[in-house]
Every structure is written in structure tokens, then in C-alpha cells.
Coordinates of C-alpha atoms and ligand atoms in Angstrom, one line a residue:
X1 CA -19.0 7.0 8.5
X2 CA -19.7 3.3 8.4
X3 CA -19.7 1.5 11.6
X4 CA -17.2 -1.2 10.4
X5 CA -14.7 1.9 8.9
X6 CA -15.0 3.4 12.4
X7 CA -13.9 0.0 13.7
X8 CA -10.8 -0.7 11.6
X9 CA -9.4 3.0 12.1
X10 CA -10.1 2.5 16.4
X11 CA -8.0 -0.6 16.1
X12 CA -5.6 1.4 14.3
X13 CA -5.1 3.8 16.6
X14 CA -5.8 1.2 20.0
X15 CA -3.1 -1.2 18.4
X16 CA -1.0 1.0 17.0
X17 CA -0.7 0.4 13.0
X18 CA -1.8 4.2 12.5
X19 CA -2.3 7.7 13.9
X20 CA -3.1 11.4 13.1
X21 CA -0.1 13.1 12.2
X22 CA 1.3 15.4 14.8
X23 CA -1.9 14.6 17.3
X24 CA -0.8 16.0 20.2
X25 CA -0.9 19.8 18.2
X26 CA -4.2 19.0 16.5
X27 CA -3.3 16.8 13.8
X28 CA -2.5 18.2 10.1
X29 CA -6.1 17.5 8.0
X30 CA -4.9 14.4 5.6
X31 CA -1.8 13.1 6.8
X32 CA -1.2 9.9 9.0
X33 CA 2.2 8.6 11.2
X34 CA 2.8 5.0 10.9
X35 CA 3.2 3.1 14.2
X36 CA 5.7 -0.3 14.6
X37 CA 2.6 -2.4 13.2
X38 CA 1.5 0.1 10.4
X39 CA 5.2 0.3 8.9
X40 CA 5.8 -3.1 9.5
X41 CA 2.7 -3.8 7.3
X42 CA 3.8 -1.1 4.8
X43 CA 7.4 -2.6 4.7
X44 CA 5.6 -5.8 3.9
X45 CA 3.7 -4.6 0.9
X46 CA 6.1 -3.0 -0.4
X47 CA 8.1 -6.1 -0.5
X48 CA 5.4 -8.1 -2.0
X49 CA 5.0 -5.7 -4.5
X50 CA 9.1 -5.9 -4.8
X51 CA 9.1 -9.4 -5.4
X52 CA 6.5 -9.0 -8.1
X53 CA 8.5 -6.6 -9.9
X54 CA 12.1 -7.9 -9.8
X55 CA 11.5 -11.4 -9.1
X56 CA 10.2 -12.8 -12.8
X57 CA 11.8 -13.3 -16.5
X58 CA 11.6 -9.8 -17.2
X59 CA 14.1 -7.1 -16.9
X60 CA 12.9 -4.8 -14.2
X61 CA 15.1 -2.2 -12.8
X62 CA 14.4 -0.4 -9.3
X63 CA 15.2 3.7 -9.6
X64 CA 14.6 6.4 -6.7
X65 CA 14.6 9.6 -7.6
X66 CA 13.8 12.8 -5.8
X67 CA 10.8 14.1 -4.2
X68 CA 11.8 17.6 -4.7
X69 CA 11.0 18.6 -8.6
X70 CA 12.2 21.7 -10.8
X71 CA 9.0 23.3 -12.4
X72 CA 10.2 22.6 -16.0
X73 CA 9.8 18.9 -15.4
X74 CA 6.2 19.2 -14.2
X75 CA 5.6 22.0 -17.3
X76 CA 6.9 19.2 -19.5
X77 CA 4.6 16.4 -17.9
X78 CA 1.7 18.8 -18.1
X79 CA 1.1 18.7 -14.2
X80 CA 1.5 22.7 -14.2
X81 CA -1.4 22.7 -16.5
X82 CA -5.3 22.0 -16.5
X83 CA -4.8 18.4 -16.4
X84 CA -3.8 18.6 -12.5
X85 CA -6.7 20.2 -11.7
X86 CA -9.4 19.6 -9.9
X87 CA -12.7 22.0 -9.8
X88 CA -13.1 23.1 -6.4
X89 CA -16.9 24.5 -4.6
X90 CA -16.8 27.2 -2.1
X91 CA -19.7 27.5 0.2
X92 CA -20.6 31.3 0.1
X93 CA -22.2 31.1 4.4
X94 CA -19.6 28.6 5.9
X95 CA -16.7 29.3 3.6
X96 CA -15.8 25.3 3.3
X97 CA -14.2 23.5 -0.1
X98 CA -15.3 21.0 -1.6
X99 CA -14.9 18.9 -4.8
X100 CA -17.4 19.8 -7.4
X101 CA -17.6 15.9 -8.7
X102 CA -18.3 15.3 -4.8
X103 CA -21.4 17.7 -4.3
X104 CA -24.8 17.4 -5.8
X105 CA -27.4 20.6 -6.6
X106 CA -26.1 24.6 -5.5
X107 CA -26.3 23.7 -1.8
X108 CA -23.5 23.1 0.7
X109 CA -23.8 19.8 1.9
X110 CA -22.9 21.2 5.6
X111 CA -24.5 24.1 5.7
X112 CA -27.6 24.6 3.4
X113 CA -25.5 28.1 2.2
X114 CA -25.3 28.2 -1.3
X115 CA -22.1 27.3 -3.1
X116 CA -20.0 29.3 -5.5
X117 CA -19.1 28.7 -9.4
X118 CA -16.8 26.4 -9.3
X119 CA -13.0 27.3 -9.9
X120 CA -10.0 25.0 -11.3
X121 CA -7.4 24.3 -8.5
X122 CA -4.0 23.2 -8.6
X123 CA -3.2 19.6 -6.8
X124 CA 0.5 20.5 -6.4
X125 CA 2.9 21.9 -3.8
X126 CA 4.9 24.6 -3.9
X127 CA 8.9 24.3 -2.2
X128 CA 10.4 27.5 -2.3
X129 CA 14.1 26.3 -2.6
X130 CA 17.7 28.2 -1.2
X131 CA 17.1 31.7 0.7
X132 CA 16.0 34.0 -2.0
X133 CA 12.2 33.1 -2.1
X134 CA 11.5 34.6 -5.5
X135 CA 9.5 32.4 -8.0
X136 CA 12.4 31.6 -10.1
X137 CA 13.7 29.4 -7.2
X138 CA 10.2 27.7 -6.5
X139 CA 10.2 24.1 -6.7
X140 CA 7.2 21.4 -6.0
X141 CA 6.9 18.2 -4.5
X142 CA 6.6 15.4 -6.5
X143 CA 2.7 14.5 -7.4
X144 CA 3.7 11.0 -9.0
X145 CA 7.0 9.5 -8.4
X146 CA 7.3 8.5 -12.5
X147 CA 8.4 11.6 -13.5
X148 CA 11.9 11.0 -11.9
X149 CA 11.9 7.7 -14.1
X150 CA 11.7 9.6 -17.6
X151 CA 14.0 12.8 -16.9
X152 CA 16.3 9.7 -16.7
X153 CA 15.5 7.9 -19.7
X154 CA 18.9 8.5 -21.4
X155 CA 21.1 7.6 -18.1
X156 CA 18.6 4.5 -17.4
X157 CA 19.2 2.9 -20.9
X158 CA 22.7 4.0 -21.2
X159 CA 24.3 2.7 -18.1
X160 CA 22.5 -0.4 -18.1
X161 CA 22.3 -1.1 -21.8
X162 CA 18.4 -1.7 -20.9
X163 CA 16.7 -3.7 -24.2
X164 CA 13.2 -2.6 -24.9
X165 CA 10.9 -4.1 -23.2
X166 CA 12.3 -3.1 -20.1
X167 CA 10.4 -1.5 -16.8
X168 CA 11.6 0.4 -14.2
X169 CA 10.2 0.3 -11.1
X170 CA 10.1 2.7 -8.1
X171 CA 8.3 3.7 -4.4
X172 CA 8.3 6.3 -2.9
X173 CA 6.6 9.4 -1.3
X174 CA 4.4 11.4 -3.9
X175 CA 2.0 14.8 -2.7
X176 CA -0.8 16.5 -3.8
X177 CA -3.2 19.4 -2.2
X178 CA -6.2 17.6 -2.2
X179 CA -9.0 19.5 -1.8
X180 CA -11.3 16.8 0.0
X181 CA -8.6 14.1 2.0
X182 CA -11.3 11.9 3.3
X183 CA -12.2 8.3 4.2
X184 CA -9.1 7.7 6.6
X185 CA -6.0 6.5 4.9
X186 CA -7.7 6.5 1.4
X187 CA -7.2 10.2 0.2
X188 CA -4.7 11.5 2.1
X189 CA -1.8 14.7 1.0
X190 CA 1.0 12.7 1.8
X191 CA 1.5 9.1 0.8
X192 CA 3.8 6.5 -0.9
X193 CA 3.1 5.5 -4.7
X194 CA 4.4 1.9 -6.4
X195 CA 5.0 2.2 -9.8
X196 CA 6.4 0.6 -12.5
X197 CA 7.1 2.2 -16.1
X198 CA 7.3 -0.7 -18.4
X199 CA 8.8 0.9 -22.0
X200 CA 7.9 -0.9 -25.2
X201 CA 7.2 -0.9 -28.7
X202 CA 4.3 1.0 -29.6
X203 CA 3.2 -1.4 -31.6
X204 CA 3.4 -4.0 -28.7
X205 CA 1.7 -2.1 -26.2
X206 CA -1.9 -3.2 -26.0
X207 CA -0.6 -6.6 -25.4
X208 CA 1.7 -5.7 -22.8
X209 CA -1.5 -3.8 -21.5
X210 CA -3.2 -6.8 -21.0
X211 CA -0.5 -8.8 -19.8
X212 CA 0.6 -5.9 -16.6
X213 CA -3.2 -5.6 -15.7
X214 CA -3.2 -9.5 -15.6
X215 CA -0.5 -10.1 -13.3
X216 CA -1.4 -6.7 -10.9
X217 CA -4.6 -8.3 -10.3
X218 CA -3.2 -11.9 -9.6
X219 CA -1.2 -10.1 -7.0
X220 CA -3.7 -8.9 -5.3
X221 CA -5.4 -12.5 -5.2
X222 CA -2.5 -14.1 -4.1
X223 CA -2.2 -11.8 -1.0
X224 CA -5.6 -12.7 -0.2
X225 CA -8.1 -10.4 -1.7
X226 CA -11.0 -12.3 -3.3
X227 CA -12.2 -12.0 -6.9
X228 CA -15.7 -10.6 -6.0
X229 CA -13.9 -7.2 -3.9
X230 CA -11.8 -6.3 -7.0
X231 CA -13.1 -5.0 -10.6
X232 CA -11.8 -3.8 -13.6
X233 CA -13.3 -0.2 -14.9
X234 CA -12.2 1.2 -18.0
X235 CA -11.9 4.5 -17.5
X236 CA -13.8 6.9 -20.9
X237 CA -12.1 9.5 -22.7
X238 CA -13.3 12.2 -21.4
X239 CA -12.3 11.2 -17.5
X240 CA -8.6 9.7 -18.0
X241 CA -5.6 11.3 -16.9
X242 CA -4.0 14.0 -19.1
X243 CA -1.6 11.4 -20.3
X244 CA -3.1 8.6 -21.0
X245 CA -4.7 6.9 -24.5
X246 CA -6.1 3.6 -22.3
X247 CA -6.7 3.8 -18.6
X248 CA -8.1 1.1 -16.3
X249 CA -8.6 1.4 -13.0
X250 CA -8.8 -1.4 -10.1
X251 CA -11.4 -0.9 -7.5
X252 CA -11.6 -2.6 -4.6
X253 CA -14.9 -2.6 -2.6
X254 CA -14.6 -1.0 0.5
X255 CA -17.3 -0.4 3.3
X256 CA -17.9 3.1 1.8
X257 CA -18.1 1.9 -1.9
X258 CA -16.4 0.6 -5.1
X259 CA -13.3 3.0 -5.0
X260 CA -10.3 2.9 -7.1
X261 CA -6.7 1.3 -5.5
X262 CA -5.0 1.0 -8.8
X263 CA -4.2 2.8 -12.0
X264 CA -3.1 0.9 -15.3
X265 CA -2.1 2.9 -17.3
X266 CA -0.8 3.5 -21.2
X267 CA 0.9 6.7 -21.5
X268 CA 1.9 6.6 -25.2
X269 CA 5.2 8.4 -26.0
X270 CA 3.4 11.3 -23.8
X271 CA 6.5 11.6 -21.2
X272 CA 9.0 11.3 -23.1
X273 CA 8.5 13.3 -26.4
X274 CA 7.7 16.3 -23.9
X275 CA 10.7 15.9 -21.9
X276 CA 12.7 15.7 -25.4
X277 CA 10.4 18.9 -26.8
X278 CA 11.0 21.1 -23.2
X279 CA 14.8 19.8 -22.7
X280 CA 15.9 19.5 -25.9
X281 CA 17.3 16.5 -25.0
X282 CA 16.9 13.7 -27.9
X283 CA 15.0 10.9 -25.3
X284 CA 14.3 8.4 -28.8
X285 CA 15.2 4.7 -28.2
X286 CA 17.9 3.3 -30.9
X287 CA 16.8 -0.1 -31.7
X288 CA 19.9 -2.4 -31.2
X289 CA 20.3 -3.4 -35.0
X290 CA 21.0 0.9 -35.4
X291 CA 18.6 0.8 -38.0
X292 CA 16.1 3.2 -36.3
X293 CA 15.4 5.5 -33.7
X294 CA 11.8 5.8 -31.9
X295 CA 10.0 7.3 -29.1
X296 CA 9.0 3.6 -26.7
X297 CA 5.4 3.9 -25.4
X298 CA 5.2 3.8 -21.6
X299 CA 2.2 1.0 -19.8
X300 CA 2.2 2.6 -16.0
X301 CA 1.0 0.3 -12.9
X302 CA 0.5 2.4 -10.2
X303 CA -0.9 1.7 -6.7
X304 CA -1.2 3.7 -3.3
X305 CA 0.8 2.0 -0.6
X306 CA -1.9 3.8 2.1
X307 CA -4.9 2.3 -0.2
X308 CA -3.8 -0.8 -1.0
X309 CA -3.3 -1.5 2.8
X310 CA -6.7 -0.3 3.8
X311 CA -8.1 -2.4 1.2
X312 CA -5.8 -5.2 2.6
X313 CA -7.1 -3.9 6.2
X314 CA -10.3 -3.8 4.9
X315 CA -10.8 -7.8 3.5
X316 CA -8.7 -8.8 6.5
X317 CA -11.1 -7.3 9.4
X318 CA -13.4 -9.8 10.9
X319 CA -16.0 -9.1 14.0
X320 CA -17.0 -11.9 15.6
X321 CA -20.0 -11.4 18.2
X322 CA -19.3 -13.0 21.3
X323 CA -16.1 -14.1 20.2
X324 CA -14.1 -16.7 19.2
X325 CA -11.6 -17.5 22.3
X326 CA -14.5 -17.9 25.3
X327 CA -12.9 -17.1 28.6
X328 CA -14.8 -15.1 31.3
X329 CA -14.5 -11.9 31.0
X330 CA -14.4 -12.1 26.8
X331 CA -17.4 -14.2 26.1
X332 CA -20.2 -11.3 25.8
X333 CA -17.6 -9.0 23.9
X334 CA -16.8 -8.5 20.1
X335 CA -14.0 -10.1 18.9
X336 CA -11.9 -8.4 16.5
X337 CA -9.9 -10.4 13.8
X338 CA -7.5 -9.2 11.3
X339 CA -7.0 -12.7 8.7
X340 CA -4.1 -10.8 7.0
X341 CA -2.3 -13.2 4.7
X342 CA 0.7 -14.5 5.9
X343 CA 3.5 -12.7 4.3
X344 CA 1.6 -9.0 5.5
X345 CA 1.0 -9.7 8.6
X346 CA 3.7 -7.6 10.7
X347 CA 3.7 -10.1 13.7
X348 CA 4.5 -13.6 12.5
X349 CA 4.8 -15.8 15.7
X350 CA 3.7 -14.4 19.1
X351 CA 5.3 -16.5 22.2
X352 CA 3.0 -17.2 25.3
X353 CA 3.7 -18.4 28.9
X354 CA 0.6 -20.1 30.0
X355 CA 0.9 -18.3 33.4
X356 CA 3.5 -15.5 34.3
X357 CA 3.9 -16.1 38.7
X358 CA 6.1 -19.9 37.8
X359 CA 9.0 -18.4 36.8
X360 CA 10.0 -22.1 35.0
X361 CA 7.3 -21.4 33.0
X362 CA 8.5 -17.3 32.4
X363 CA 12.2 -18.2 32.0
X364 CA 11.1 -21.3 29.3
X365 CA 9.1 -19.2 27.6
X366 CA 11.8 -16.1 27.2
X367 CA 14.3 -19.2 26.1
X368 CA 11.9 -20.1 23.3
X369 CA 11.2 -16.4 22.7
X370 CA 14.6 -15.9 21.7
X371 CA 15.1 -19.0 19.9
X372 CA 12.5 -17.5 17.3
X373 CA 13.3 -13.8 17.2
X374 CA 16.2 -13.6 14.9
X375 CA 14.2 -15.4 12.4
X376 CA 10.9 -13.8 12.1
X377 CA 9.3 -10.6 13.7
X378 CA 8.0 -12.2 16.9
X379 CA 6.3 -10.4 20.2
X380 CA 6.2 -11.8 24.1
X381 CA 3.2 -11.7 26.0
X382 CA 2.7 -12.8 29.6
X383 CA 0.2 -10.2 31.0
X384 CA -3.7 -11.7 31.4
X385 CA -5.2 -14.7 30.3
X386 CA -4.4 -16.8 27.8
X387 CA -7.4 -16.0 25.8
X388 CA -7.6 -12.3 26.5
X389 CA -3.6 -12.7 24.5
X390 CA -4.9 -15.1 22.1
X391 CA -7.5 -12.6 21.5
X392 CA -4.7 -9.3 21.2
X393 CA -2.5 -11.2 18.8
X394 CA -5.7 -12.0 16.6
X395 CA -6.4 -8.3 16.8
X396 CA -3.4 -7.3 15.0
X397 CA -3.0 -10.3 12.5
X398 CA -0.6 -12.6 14.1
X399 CA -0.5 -15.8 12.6
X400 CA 1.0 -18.2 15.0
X401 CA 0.9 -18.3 18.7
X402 CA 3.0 -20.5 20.8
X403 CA 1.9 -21.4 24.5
X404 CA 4.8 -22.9 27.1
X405 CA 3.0 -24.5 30.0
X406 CA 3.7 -27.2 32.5
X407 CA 3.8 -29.8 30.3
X408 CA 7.0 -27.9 28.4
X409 CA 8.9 -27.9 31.7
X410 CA 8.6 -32.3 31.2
X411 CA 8.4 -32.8 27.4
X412 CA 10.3 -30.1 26.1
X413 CA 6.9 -29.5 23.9
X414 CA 5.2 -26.7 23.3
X415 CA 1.4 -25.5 21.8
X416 CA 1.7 -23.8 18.4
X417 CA -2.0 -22.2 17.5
X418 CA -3.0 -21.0 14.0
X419 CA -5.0 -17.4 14.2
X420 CA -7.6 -18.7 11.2
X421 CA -8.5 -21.6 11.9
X422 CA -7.4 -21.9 15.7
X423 CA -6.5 -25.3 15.5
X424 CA -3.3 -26.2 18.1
X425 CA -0.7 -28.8 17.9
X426 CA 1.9 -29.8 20.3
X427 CA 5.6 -29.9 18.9
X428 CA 9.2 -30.3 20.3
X429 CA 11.2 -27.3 21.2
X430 CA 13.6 -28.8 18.7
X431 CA 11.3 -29.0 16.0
X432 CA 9.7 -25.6 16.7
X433 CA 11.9 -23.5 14.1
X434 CA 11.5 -26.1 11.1
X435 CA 8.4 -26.3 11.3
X436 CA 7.8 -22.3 11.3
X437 CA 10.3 -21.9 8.9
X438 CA 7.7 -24.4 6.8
X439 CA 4.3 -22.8 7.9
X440 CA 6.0 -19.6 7.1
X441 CA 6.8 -20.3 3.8
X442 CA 5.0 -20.8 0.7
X443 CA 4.1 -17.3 1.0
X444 CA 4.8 -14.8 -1.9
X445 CA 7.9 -13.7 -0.8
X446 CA 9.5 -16.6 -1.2
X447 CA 11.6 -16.9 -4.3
Ligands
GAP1 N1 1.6 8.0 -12.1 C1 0.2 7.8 -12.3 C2 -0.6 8.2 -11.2 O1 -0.1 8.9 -10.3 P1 -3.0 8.2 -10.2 O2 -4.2 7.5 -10.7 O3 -3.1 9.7 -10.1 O4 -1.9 7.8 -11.3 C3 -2.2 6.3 -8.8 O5 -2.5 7.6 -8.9 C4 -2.5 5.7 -7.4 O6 -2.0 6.5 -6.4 C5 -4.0 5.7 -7.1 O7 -4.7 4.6 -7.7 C6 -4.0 5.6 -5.6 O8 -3.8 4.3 -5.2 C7 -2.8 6.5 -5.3 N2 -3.2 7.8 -4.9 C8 -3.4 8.9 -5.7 N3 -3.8 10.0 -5.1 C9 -3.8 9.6 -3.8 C10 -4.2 10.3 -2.5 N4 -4.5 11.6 -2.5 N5 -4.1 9.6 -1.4 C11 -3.7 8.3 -1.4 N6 -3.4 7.6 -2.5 C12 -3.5 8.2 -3.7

């Protein structure tokens, strides 16, 4: 794996933000716990991706449905059918599975052995549901969390008299037996979708194409990922998703590649005229003049949580040789920086007494600590030097330190450093909170 993967993932772990799933019993092959740093950062995508959604001129409801999904809904999607599948290699020596798209030539790429015909596998799970166990009770967990959306069409439109164009929007867990999880967070059994369904005319819905792959991608721009690391790849024919008549994907270049984060998608009336067909339910639209009745197409944008953030993790990891912060026992190391824009970043202000034997200094500090801490997510750190903490706040993407020293005790003043640019400026006690509330905002998720 690439040096600088290996990096990011041993910061993870050192720090924190992630770790293998039930460790301590050997780990469960593709799925990851979130430490105090990794959901704080989750929490904050989320809500970025919140804002976007709900926060603009357009009608956007939120919706949470359940994980756990009667086969008749994934029959109607087509899940339950070829279209889920992926074609999966067996190695006839080793016995290990692979993805056929993922192997080149006969051979194993472990072993040498040589590798069966390839055979069609199913990405979803099974739940056997209640204590009878036969196959009538079976249900599966949810492999995108849209499907919930359009089983609720009717109750959607009808309890809040939604006007097409409308979009509901939704995150939340989704599953799928992946043959291959690989590349750390990236392809993983277990992880959290963000979708959005936007319904429209069908006449109207190349536009409205263009227009939700437009503002996806300024999202990503605004939160700090630069225009060279994204690109747009329309996907052919032949290799879109069962239910889609246009399909885009965003890919974000990571360390091991150009690799898709996002899916934009037009679904056509594909949902919901099978959910009509299997249910029997009518699921049409009636235009408000009651003149006519018609079946709205459906543009999807849906991201990863888990992906997005290791492509956020990704542009935000910066080594610096030697480091930054020189102090004794740093200045031969590698620094590592995470330049996580301001509204991720789980940490927002970290609070600093210069030295922790002057208890003056200690009990100052503590007061200032807790002036901050109801307002923004803020740590205390008194143990080593004031580089080597400088240096650990960096690490995990704080923005703002603040150092009480001596001079606090006379002046009431403290030091407030910025992690980018390192730059420090001394400020009253009094005017500490302002001016945080200030460097603090401006960021996204401000209204
Ligand atoms: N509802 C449409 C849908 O699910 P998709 O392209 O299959 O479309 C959308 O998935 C996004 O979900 C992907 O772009 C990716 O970010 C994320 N995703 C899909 N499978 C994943 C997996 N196994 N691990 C992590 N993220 C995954």
C-alpha cells in the first residue's frame, strides 16, 4: 500500500479518528469503529452536507427510514436481481475471492494457482427476521438508503403537499457483501450513505442533472478540495447501475488512484413505476391543476460518508520533513499536518498553559478553557512542550491554539495561533470569544 495511505490510516488509529472493528477479537474484514475525532468529523460532514441540502430556495425534505428491508421492496428495485451483482474469482490452490473486474489473466494474484470461471454474487445481506427462520420471514439490510424514500412516495407527497420539484434527502447506514473491502475506509461492508432523491418532470430532468452535479461539486470545493483532485466521468451504458439512463460519477484522486466518491445519478421513473407494478399501489404524481397524472423522474446524488472523509483526510494530510514547530526533541522528526477546513475539523480551539508546575499559569488556563467550551468543541493540553502540543493539535486538524503564559497573569492577554499559517496574535481574555466566534465563522455552516 502507498506509504502516504499507510500514514493517514497510523494517525487514525494513533489519534484516534478510526479503528478496526471489534480489534481486540481480530477485527471483522471491512468494517471500522469511529473514535471521538472520527465521529466528530463524520458529524461534521454530515452537517455540511445538511446545510447543502436544506439550507437553499428549494424544497428539500429530510426522511429516515429503516435499515431493515422486506424482500419485495428489493425485488421491485431490482437489487434481488443481476443488477446487484458482482462476478466473483475463486482461486482453485488458495481458495481466496476476488472481483473478476479486479484481476488480470487466469492466475491468482496471491498465489500463482489458477482461478475459476467466474460466478455472479449477490452484494446483499440476508436478516432472518422473528423466531421461525424459514425464507418467508428473511429480510435484508438495506444496500442504498433511497429505497425507503420511494416506498414512501404517496405518504411523502401527501402529508406535506410536496410540489414537484421537490427532493428528499436522507443518511444513514446502507450494507453490502462486498466481495473485495479494500483500501481502508474506502470499500468497506458497513457504511453511511447521503442521498438526496430530487423528483421532477421528466421533461425537466437533464437540466436539473446539470444543475445537482453543479452544486455537489462546489460543495466539495468549498470544503476545501481543489479542482485538480476532483473529475467528472460519465459513466457508458454498458457499466451504469441497473437503474439508471445517465450516470456520472465524481472521483477524487486518492494516493492509490482516481476512484469514485460520488454517484449522480438519473433514475428515470425506474423506482417508482416498479414499486407501483409490484405493490399495486398507484405511485403517479397528480399535477396540481388535476389535469394529469405522471410517473416524476428521480436525479439521485449520492456520496459515502466513509469516502468522502478519506478523500477529505486525504487532501487534508500534510508531511512536513523536519517539521514545522522546531523544538529539541521535534526538529529531525516528520511532522504530520491535517489542513482540514474549518467547519470539519472536530477540534476547533485547543487551550495551552505555557508551562503546567505554576499553578497561576494551570488555574488561568482552566479559567479560559472553560470560557470557550460551551461554544465550540475545544481540548486542554498541559503535558510536554509547547511545540510537541502545537505539533499534536496540528496532527488532528485543530485550527486554533491558545497559549496562557506569564504575561496573561499581567495583561489579561493571551496567544491565539492559526494551525495553517502559524501566525500568533496576542488578544484580551475579553475579546477572546468574539474574535473566535469571527475566525470561526464564515465557514459553510453558517446560514
Ligand atoms: N443509491 C445509489 C447508490 O447507492 P452507488 O454508486 O452504488 O449508488 C453511492 O453508491 C456511493 O456510496 C458511492 O459513490 C460511494 O461513495 C458509497 N459506497 C458505495 N459502496 C460502498 C462501499 N462498499 N463502501 C463505502 N462506500 C460505498
Amino acid at each position: 500500500m502507498e506509504k502516504v495511505i499507510q500514514n493517514i490510516m497510523s494517525l487514525c488509529k494513533r489519534r484516534g479518528f478510526i479503528f478496526p472493528s471489534a480489534e481486540i477479537y481480530g477485527g471483522l474484514n471491512g468494517v471500522y469503529d469511529y473514535g471521538y475525532l472520527g465521529a466528530e468529523l463524520k458529524k461534521n460532514l454530515k452537517q455540511a452536507w445538511w446545510h447543502q441540502m436544506l439550507f437553499s430556495d428549494l424544497d428539500i425534505f429530510s426522511f429516515d427510514a429503516a435499515v431493515l428491508t422486506p424482500k419485495k421492496v428489493l425485488q421491485a428495485s431490482g437489487h434481488l436481481g443481476a443488477g446487484f451483482e458482482d462476478k466473483l474469482v475463486e482461486c482453485k490452490s488458495c481458495h481466496k475471492r476476488f472481483k473478476a473486474d479486479e484481476v488480470q489473466g487466469s492466475k491468482c494474484p496471491e498465489c500463482g494457482g489458477e482461478l475459476a470461471e467466474p460466478k455472479n454474487f449477490n452484494l446483499m445481506m440476508k436478516v432472518p427476521i422473528g423466531v421461525t427462520g424459514d425464507t418467508a420471514s428473511m429480510a435484508y439490510l438495506r444496500p442504498e438508503t433511497c429505497q425507503g424514500i420511494f416506498v414512501n412516495f404517496k405518504n411523502i407527497v401527501s402529508t406535506l403537499r410536496a410540489k414537484i420539484p421537490f427532493g428528499v434527502a436522507q443518511v444513514g447506514k446502507s450494507f453490502r457483501n462486498e466481495i473485495n473491502p479494500k483500501n481502508f475506509v474506502f470499500r468497506t461492508r458497513e457504511f453511511e450513505q447521503m442521498e438526496m432523491e430530487w423528483f421532477c418532470e421528466p421533461i425537466q430532468s437533464d437540466k436539473w442533472f446539470d444543475y445537482w452535479l453543479e452544486k455537489r461539486l462546489s460543495w466539495y470545493y468549498k470544503l476545501g478540495i481543489k479542482k485538480d483532485n476532483l473529475r467528472v466521468q460519465e459513466v457508458p451504458k454498458e457499466e451504469r447501475a441497473h437503474y439508471a439512463i445517465r450516470q456520472v460519477d465524481i472521483e477524487y484522486s486518492f494516493p492509490f488512484g482516481w476512484k469514485e466518491i460520488e454517484g449522480v445519478h438519473n433514475r428515470g421513473d425506474w423506482d417508482l413505476s416498479n414499486h407501483s407494478k409490484f405493490s399495486g399501489e398507484n405511485l403517479k404524481y397528480l399535477a396540481p391543476e388535476g389535469d394529469r397524472e405522471f410517473s416524476p423522474y428521480v436525479i439521485e446524488t449520492s456520496v459515502g460518508v466513509e469516502r468522502a472523509l478519506f478523500a477529505f483526510l486525504c487532501e487534508a494530510f500534510t508531511q512536513v520533513e523536519g517539521g514545522r514547530t522546531k523544538t529539541t526533541e521535534s526538529n529531525k522528526e516528520v511532522e504530520f499536518l491535517l489542513r482540514l477546513h474549518k467547519s470539519l475539523a472536530p477540534v476547533k480551539v485547543l487551550v495551552l498553559p505555557l508551562v503546567r508546575n505554576k499553578p497561576e499559569v494551570v488555574k488561568k488556563a482552566k479559567e479560559v478553557y472553560k470560557l470557550l467550551k460551551p461554544h465550540f468543541l475545544c481540548q486542554y493540553d498541559e503535558k510536554g512542550s509547547i511545540g510537541r502540543r502545537y505539533r499534536r493539535g496540528d496532527e488532528i486538524g485543530v485550527p486554533f491554539s491558545i497559549t496562557i503564559d506569564f504575561d496573561t497573569l499581567k495583561r489579561d492577554d493571551v496567544t491565539i495561533r492559526d494551525r495553517d499559517t502559524m501566525k500568533q496574535e496576542r488578544i484580551k481574555i475579553k475579546n477572546l470569544l468574539a474574535l473566535l466566534n469571527k475566525y470561526l465563522k464564515g465557514t459553510i455552516n453558517d446560514k
